[in-house]
CSV table of C-alpha atoms and ligand atoms in Angstrom, one decimal:
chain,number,residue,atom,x,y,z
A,1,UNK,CA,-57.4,52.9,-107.9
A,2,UNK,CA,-60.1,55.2,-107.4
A,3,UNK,CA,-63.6,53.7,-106.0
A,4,UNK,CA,-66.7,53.7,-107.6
A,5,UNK,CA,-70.2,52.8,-106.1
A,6,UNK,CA,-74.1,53.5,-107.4
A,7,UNK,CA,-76.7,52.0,-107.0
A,8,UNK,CA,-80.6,52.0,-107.9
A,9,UNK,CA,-83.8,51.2,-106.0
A,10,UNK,CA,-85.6,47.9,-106.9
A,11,UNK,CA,-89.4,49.7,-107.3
A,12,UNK,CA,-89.6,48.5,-110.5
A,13,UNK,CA,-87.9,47.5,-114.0
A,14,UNK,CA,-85.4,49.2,-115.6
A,15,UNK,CA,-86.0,52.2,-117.3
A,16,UNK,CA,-84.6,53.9,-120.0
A,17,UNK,CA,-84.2,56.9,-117.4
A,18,UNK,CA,-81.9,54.5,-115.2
A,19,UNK,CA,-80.0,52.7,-117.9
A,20,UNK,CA,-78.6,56.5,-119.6
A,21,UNK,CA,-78.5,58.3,-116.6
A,22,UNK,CA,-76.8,55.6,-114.4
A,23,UNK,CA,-76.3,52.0,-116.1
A,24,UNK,CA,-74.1,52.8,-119.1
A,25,UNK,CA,-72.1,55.0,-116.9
A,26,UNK,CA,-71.4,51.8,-114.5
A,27,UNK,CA,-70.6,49.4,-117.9
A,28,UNK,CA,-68.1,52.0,-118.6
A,29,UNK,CA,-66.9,52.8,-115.5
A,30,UNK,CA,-66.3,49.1,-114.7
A,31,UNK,CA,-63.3,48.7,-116.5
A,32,UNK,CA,-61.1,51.8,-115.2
A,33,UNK,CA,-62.4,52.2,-111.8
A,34,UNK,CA,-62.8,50.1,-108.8
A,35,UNK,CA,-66.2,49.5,-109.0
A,36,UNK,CA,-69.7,48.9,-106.9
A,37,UNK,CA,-73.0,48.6,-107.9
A,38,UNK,CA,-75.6,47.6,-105.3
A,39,UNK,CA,-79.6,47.3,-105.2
A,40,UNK,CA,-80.7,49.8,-103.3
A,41,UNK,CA,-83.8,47.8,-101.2
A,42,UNK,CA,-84.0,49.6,-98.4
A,43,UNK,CA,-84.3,53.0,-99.7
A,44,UNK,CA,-87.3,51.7,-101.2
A,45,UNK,CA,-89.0,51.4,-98.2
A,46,UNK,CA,-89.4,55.4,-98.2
A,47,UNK,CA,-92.1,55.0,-100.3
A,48,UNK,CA,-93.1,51.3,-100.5
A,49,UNK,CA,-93.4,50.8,-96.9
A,50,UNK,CA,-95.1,47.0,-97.4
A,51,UNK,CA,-93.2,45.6,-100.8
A,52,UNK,CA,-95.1,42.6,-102.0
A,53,UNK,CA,-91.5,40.3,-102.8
A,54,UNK,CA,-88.9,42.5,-102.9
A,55,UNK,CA,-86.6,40.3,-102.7
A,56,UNK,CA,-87.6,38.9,-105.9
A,57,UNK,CA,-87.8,42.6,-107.0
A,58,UNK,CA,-83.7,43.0,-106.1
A,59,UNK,CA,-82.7,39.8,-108.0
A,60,UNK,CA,-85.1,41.4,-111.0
A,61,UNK,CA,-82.7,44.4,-111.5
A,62,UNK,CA,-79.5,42.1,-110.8
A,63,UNK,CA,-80.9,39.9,-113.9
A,64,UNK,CA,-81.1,43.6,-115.3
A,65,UNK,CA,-77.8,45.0,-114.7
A,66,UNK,CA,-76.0,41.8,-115.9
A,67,UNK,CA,-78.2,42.5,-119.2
A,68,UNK,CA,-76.9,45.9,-119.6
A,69,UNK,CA,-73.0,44.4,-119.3
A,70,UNK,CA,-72.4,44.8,-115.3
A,71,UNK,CA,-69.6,41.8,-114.6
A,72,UNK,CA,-69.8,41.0,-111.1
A,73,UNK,CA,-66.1,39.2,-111.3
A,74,UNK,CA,-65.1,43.3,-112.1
A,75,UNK,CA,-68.0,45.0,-110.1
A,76,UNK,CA,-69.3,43.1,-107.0
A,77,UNK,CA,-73.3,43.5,-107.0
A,78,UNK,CA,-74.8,43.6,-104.1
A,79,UNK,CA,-78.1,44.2,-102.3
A,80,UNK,CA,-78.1,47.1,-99.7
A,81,UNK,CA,-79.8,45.0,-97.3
A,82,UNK,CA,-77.2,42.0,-97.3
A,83,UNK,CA,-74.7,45.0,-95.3
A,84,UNK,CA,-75.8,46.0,-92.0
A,85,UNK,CA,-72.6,47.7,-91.6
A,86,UNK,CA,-74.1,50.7,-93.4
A,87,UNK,CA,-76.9,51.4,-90.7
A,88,UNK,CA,-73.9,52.2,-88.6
A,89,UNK,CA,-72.9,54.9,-90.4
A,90,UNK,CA,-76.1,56.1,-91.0
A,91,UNK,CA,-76.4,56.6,-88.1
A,92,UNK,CA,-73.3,58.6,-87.0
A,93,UNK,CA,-73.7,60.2,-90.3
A,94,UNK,CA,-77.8,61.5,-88.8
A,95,UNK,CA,-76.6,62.5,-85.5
A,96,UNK,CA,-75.0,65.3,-87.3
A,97,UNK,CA,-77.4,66.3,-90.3
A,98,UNK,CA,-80.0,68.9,-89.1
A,99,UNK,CA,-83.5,68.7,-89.5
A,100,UNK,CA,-83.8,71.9,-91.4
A,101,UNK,CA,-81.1,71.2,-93.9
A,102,UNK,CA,-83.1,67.3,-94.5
A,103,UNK,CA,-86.5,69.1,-94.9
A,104,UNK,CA,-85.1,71.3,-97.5
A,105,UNK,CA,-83.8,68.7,-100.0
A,106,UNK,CA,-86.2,68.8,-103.1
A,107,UNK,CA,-87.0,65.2,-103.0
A,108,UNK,CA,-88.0,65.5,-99.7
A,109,UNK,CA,-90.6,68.4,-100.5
A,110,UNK,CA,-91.5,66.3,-103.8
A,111,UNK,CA,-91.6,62.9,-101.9
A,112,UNK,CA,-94.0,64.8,-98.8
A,113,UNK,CA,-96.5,66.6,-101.1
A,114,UNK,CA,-97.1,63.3,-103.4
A,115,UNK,CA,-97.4,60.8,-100.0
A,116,UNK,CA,-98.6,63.3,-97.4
A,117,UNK,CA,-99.6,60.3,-95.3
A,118,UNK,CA,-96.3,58.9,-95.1
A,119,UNK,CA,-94.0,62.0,-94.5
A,120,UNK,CA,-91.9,58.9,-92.6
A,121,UNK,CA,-88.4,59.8,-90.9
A,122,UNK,CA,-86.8,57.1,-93.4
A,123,UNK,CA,-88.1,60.3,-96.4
A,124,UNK,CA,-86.4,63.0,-94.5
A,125,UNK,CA,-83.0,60.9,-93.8
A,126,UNK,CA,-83.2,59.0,-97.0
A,127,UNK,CA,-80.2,61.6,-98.6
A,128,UNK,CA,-78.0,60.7,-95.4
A,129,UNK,CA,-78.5,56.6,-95.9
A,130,UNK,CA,-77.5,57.6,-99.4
A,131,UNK,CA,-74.1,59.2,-98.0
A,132,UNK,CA,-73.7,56.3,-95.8
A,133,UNK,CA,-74.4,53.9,-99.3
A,134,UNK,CA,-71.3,56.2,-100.7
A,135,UNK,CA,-69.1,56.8,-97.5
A,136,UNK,CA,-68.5,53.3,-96.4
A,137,UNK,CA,-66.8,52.5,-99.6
A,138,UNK,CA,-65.0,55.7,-99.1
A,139,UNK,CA,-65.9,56.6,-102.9
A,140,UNK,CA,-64.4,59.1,-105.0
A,141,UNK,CA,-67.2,58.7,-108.0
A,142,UNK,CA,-70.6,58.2,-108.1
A,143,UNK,CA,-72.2,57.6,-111.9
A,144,UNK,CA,-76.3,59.0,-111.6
A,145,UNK,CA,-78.3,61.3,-113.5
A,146,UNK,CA,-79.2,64.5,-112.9
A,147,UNK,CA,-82.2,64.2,-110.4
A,148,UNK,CA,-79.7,63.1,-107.8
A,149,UNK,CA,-77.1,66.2,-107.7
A,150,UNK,CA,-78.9,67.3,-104.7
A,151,UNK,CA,-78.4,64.3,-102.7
A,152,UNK,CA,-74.9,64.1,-103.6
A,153,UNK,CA,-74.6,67.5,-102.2
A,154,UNK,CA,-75.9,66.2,-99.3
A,155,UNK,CA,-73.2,63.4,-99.3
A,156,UNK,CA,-70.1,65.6,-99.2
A,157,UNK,CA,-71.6,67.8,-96.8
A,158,UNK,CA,-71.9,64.6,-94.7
A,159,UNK,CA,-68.1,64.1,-95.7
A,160,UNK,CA,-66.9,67.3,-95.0
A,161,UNK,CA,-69.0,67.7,-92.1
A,162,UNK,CA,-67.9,64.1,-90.4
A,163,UNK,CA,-64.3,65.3,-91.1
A,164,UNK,CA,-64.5,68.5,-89.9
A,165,UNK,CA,-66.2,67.7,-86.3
A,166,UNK,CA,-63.4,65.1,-85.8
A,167,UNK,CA,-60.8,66.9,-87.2
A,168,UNK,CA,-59.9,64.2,-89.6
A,169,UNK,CA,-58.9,63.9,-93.3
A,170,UNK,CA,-61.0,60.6,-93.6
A,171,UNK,CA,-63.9,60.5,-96.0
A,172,UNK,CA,-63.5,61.6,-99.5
A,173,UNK,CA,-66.0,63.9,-101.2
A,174,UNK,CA,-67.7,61.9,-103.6
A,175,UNK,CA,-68.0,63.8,-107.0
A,176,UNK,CA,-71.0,62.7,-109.5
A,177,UNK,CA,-69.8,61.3,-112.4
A,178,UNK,CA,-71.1,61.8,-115.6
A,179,UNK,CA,-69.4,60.6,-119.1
A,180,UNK,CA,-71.6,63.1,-121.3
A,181,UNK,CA,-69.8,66.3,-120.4
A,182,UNK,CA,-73.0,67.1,-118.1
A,183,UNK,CA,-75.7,65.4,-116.0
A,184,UNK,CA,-78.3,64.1,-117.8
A,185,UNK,CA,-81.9,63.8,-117.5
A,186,UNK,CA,-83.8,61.9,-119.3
A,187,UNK,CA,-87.0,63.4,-120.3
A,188,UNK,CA,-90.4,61.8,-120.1
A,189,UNK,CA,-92.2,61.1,-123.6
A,190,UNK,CA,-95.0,62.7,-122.4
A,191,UNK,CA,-94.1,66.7,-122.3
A,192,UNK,CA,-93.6,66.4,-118.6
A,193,UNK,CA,-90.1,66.5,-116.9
A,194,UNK,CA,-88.1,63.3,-116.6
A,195,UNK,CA,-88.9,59.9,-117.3
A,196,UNK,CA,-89.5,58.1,-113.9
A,197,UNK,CA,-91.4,55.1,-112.3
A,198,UNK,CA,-93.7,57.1,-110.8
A,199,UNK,CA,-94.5,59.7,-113.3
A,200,UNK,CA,-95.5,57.0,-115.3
A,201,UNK,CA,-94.0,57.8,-118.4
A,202,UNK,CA,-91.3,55.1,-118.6
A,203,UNK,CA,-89.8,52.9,-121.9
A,204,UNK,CA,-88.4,49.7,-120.2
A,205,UNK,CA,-85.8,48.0,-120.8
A,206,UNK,CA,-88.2,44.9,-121.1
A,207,UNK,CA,-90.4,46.4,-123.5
A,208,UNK,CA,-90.6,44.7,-126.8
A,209,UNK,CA,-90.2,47.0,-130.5
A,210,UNK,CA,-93.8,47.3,-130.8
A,211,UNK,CA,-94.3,48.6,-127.2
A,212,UNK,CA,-91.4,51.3,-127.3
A,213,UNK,CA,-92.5,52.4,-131.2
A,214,UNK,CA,-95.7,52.8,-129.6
A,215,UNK,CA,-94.7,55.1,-126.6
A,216,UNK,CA,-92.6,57.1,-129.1
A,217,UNK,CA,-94.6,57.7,-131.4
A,218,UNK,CA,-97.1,58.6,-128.8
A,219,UNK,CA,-94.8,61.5,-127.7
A,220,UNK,CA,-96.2,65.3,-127.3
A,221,UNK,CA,-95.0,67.3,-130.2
A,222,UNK,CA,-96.4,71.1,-131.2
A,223,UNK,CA,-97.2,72.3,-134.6
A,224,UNK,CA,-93.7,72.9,-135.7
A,225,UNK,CA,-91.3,75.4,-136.2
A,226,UNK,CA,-92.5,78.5,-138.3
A,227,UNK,CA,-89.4,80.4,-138.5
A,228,UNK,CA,-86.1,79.4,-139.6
A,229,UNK,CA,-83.4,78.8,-136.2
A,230,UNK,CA,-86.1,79.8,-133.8
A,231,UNK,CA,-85.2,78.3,-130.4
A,232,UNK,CA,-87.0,74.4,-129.6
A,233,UNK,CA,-89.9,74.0,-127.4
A,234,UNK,CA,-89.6,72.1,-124.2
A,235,UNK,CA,-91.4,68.7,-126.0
A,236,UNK,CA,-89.4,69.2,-128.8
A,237,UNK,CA,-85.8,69.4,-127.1
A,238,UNK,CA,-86.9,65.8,-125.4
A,239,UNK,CA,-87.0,64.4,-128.7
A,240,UNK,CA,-84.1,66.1,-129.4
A,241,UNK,CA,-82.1,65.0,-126.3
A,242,UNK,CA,-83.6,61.2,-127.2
A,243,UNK,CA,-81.9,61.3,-130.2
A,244,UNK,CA,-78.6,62.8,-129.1
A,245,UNK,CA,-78.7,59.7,-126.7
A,246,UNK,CA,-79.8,56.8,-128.6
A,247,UNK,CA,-78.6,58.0,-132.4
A,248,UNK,CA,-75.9,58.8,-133.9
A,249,UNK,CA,-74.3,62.3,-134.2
A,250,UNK,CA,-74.9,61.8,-138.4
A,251,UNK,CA,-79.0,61.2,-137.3
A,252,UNK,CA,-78.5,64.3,-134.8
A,253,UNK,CA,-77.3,66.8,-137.2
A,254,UNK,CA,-79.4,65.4,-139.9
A,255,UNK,CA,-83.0,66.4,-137.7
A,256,UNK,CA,-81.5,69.4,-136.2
A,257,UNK,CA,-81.1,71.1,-139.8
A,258,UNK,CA,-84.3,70.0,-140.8
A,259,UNK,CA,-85.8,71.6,-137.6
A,260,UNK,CA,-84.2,74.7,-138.6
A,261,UNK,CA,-85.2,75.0,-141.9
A,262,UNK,CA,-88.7,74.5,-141.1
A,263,UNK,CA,-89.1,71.1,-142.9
A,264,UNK,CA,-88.9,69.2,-140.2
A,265,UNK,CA,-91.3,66.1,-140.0
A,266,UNK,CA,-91.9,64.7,-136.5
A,267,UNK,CA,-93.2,61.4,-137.5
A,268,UNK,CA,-90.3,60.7,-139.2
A,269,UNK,CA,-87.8,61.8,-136.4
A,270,UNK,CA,-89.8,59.9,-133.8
A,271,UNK,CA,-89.6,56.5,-136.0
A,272,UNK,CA,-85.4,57.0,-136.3
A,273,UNK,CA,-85.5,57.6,-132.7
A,274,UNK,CA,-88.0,54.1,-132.4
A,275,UNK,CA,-85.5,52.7,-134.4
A,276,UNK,CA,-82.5,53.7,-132.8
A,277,UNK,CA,-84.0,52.8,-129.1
A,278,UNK,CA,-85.1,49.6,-130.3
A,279,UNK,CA,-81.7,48.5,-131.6
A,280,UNK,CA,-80.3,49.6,-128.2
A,281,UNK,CA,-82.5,47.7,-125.9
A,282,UNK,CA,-83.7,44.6,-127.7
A,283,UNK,CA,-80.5,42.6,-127.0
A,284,UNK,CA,-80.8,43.7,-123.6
A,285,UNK,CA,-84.3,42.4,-123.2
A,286,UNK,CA,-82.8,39.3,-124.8
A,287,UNK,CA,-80.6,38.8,-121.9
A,288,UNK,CA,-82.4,40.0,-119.2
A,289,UNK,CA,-85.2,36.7,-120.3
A,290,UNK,CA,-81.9,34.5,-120.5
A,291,UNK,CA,-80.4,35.9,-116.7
A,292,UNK,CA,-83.9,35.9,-115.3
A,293,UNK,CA,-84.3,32.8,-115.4
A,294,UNK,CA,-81.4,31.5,-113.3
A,295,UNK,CA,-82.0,32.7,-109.6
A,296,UNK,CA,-79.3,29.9,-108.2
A,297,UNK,CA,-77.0,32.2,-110.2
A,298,UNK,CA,-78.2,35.3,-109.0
A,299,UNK,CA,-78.3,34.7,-105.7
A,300,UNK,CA,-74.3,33.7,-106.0
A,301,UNK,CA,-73.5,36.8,-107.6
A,302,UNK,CA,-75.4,38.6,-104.7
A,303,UNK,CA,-73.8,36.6,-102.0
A,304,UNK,CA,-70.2,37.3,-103.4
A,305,UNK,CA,-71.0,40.7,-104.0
A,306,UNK,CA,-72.5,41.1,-100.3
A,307,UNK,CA,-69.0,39.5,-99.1
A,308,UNK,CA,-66.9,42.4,-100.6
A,309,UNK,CA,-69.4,45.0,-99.8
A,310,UNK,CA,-69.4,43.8,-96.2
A,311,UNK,CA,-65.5,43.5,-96.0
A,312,UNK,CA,-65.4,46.8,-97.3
A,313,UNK,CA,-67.8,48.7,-95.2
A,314,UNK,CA,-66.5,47.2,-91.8
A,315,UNK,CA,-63.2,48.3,-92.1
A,316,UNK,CA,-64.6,51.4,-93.1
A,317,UNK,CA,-66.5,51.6,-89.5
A,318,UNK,CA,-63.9,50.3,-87.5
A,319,UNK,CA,-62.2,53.3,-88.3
A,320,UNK,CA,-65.1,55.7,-87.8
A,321,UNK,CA,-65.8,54.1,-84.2
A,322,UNK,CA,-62.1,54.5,-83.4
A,323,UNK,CA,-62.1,58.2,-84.7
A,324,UNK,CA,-65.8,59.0,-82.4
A,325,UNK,CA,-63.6,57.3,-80.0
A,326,UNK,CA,-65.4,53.6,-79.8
A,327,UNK,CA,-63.7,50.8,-78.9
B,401,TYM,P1,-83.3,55.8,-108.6
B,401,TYM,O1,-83.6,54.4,-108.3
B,401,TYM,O2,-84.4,56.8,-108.6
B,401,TYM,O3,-82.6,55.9,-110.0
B,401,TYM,C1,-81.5,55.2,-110.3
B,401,TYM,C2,-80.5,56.0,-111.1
B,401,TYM,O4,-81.2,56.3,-112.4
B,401,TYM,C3,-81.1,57.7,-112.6
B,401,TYM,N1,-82.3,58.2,-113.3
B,401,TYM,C4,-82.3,59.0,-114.3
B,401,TYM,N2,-81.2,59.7,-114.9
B,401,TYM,C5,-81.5,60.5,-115.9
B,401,TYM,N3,-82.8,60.7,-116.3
B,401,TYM,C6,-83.9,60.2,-115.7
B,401,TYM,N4,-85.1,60.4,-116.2
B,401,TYM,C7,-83.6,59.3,-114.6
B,401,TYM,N5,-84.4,58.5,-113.8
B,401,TYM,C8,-83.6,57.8,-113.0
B,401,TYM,C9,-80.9,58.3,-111.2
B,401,TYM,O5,-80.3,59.6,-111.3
B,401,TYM,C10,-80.1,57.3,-110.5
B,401,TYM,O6,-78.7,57.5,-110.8
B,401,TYM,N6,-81.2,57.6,-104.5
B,401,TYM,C11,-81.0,56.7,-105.7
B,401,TYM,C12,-80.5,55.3,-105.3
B,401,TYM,C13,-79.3,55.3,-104.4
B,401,TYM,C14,-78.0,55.7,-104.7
B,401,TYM,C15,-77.3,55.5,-103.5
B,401,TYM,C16,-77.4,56.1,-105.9
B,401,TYM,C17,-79.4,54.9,-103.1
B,401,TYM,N7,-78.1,55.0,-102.6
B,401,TYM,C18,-75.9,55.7,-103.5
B,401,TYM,C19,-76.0,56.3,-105.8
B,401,TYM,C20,-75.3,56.1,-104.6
B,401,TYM,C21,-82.3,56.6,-106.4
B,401,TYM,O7,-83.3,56.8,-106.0
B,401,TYM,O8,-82.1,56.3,-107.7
């Protein structure tokens, strides 16, 4: 069966960015695939050099994947940090990345001009621990949105590249995986790009009804259309693509018609899409109170999940040393 692994960095909750782009793709991909899902703590560190707990933050988004529906019976969950074997093959993976093809990753040039203090080595190499995250499970899919083509790029280059030098046929390339027909991002609420942690624009999944119908109804519009089928606004297609993820098609078509014949009322499509979002996440908030609670529990899913992971990656290095021509 085909392997699966994502994962997602513990510097804060849950978003609604993470659980469309990413999470739902993992519930769904948990049944049919062999599946992954890991914490990705060190990768953190790029830009949250000091964390105040983070293990506490890790076992925060465990209690938050279970929420969404991650079974860890079907999907081991594990937290990056708990397998060392990957540092291995980060490390054979960096001795043949170059430094120009690193500094020209996007993220990288985001990451440098927002921290320009901290333009640490961890930033530039971050894509190949990433590949080494991927490689080690020899994956063939990897479920994210769309901010993270480019590091994927970067992971079957590492692939192709690792294959190539060795003359080997040994690491898959590991194609993103998407179950809308293409990548998604989700927008931010606030007429900027995508929602994100640090463009502080984010609906948790913790957030109660009053919260989210308060961020949404809060969103950037314009002054609406004034001619019929005219092309949408960059504010308005975000409201657009929340309701193509959170409502039905019937709501879709419904808003879409009324935005082209002009009689289109915004505070009325920004409570359905309050409506709809809150009838998604509340019984996820529910359980996420319910798995919180239990950290005995969570650290046993984490130390099973650490134990496949492990098993996993070391026979995965094993072979790469005896490829390189370690013993
Ligand atoms: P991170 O923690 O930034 O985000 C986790 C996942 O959520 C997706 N995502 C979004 N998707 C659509 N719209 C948005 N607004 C949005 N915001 C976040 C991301 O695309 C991602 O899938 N580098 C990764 C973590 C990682 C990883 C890996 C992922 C480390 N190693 C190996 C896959 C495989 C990251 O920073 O994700």
């Amino acid at each position: 069966m085909d392997k699966v692994v994502s994962g997602i960095r513990p510097t804060g909750n849950l978003h609604l960015g993470n659980y469309f782009g990413a999470v739902k793709s993992f519930v769904q991909m948990q049944t049919q695939y062999d599946c992954m899902f890991f914490i990705a703590d060190w990768h953190s560190l790029t830009t949250h050099p000091k964390p105040e707990d983070i293990r506490q933050s890790a076992r925060t988004i465990l209690a938050e994947y279970l929420a969404c529906g991650l079974e860890p019976e079907r999907a081991p969950i594990y937290i990056q940090s708990d397998v060392p074997e990957t540092l291995e093959l980060y490390l054979y993976l960096n001795m043949n990345m170059y430094l120009g093809e690193l500094e020209r990753v996007t993220t990288f040039k985001e990451k440098a001009r927002k921290q320009p203090d901290n333009v640490n080595a961890g930033l530039l190499t971050y894509p190949t621990l990433m590949a080494a995250d991927i490689l080690q499970h020899r994956a063939a899919y990897v479920p994210v949105g769309k901010d993270q083509e480019q590091n994927m790029e970067v992971a079957r280059k590492c692939a192709r590249r690792f294959n190539h030098i060795y003359g080997v046929e040994f690491f898959p390339e590991p194609q993103n995986f998407y179950f809308s027909e293409k990548a998604l991002k989700v927008p931010g609420l606030d007429g900027s790009g995508k929602m994100g942690k640090s463009e502080g624009n984010c609906i948790y999944l913790r957030d109660d009804d009053k919260t989210i119908t308060k961020k949404v109804m809060r969103a950037v519009t314009d002054s609406g259309p004034t001619e019929p089928n005219s092309p949408k606004p960059e504010v308005i297609e975000n409201l657009f693509t929340f309701m193509r993820i959170a409502s039905t098609d019937e709501t879709y078509r419904y808003f879409d018609e009324k935005w082209n014949d002009c009689s289109i009322r915004y505070g009325d499509m920004k409570k359905q899409i309050a409506a709809d979002l809150c009838a998604t996440v509340a019984p996820i908030r529910e359980r996420i109170l319910e798995y919180s609670s239990d950290s005995a529990r969570l650290d046993r899913i984490a130390a099973h999940g650490a134990e496949v992971a492990r098993a996993s990656a070391a026979a995965t290095v094993q072979e790469v040393r005896h490829i390189i021509g370690f013993k």
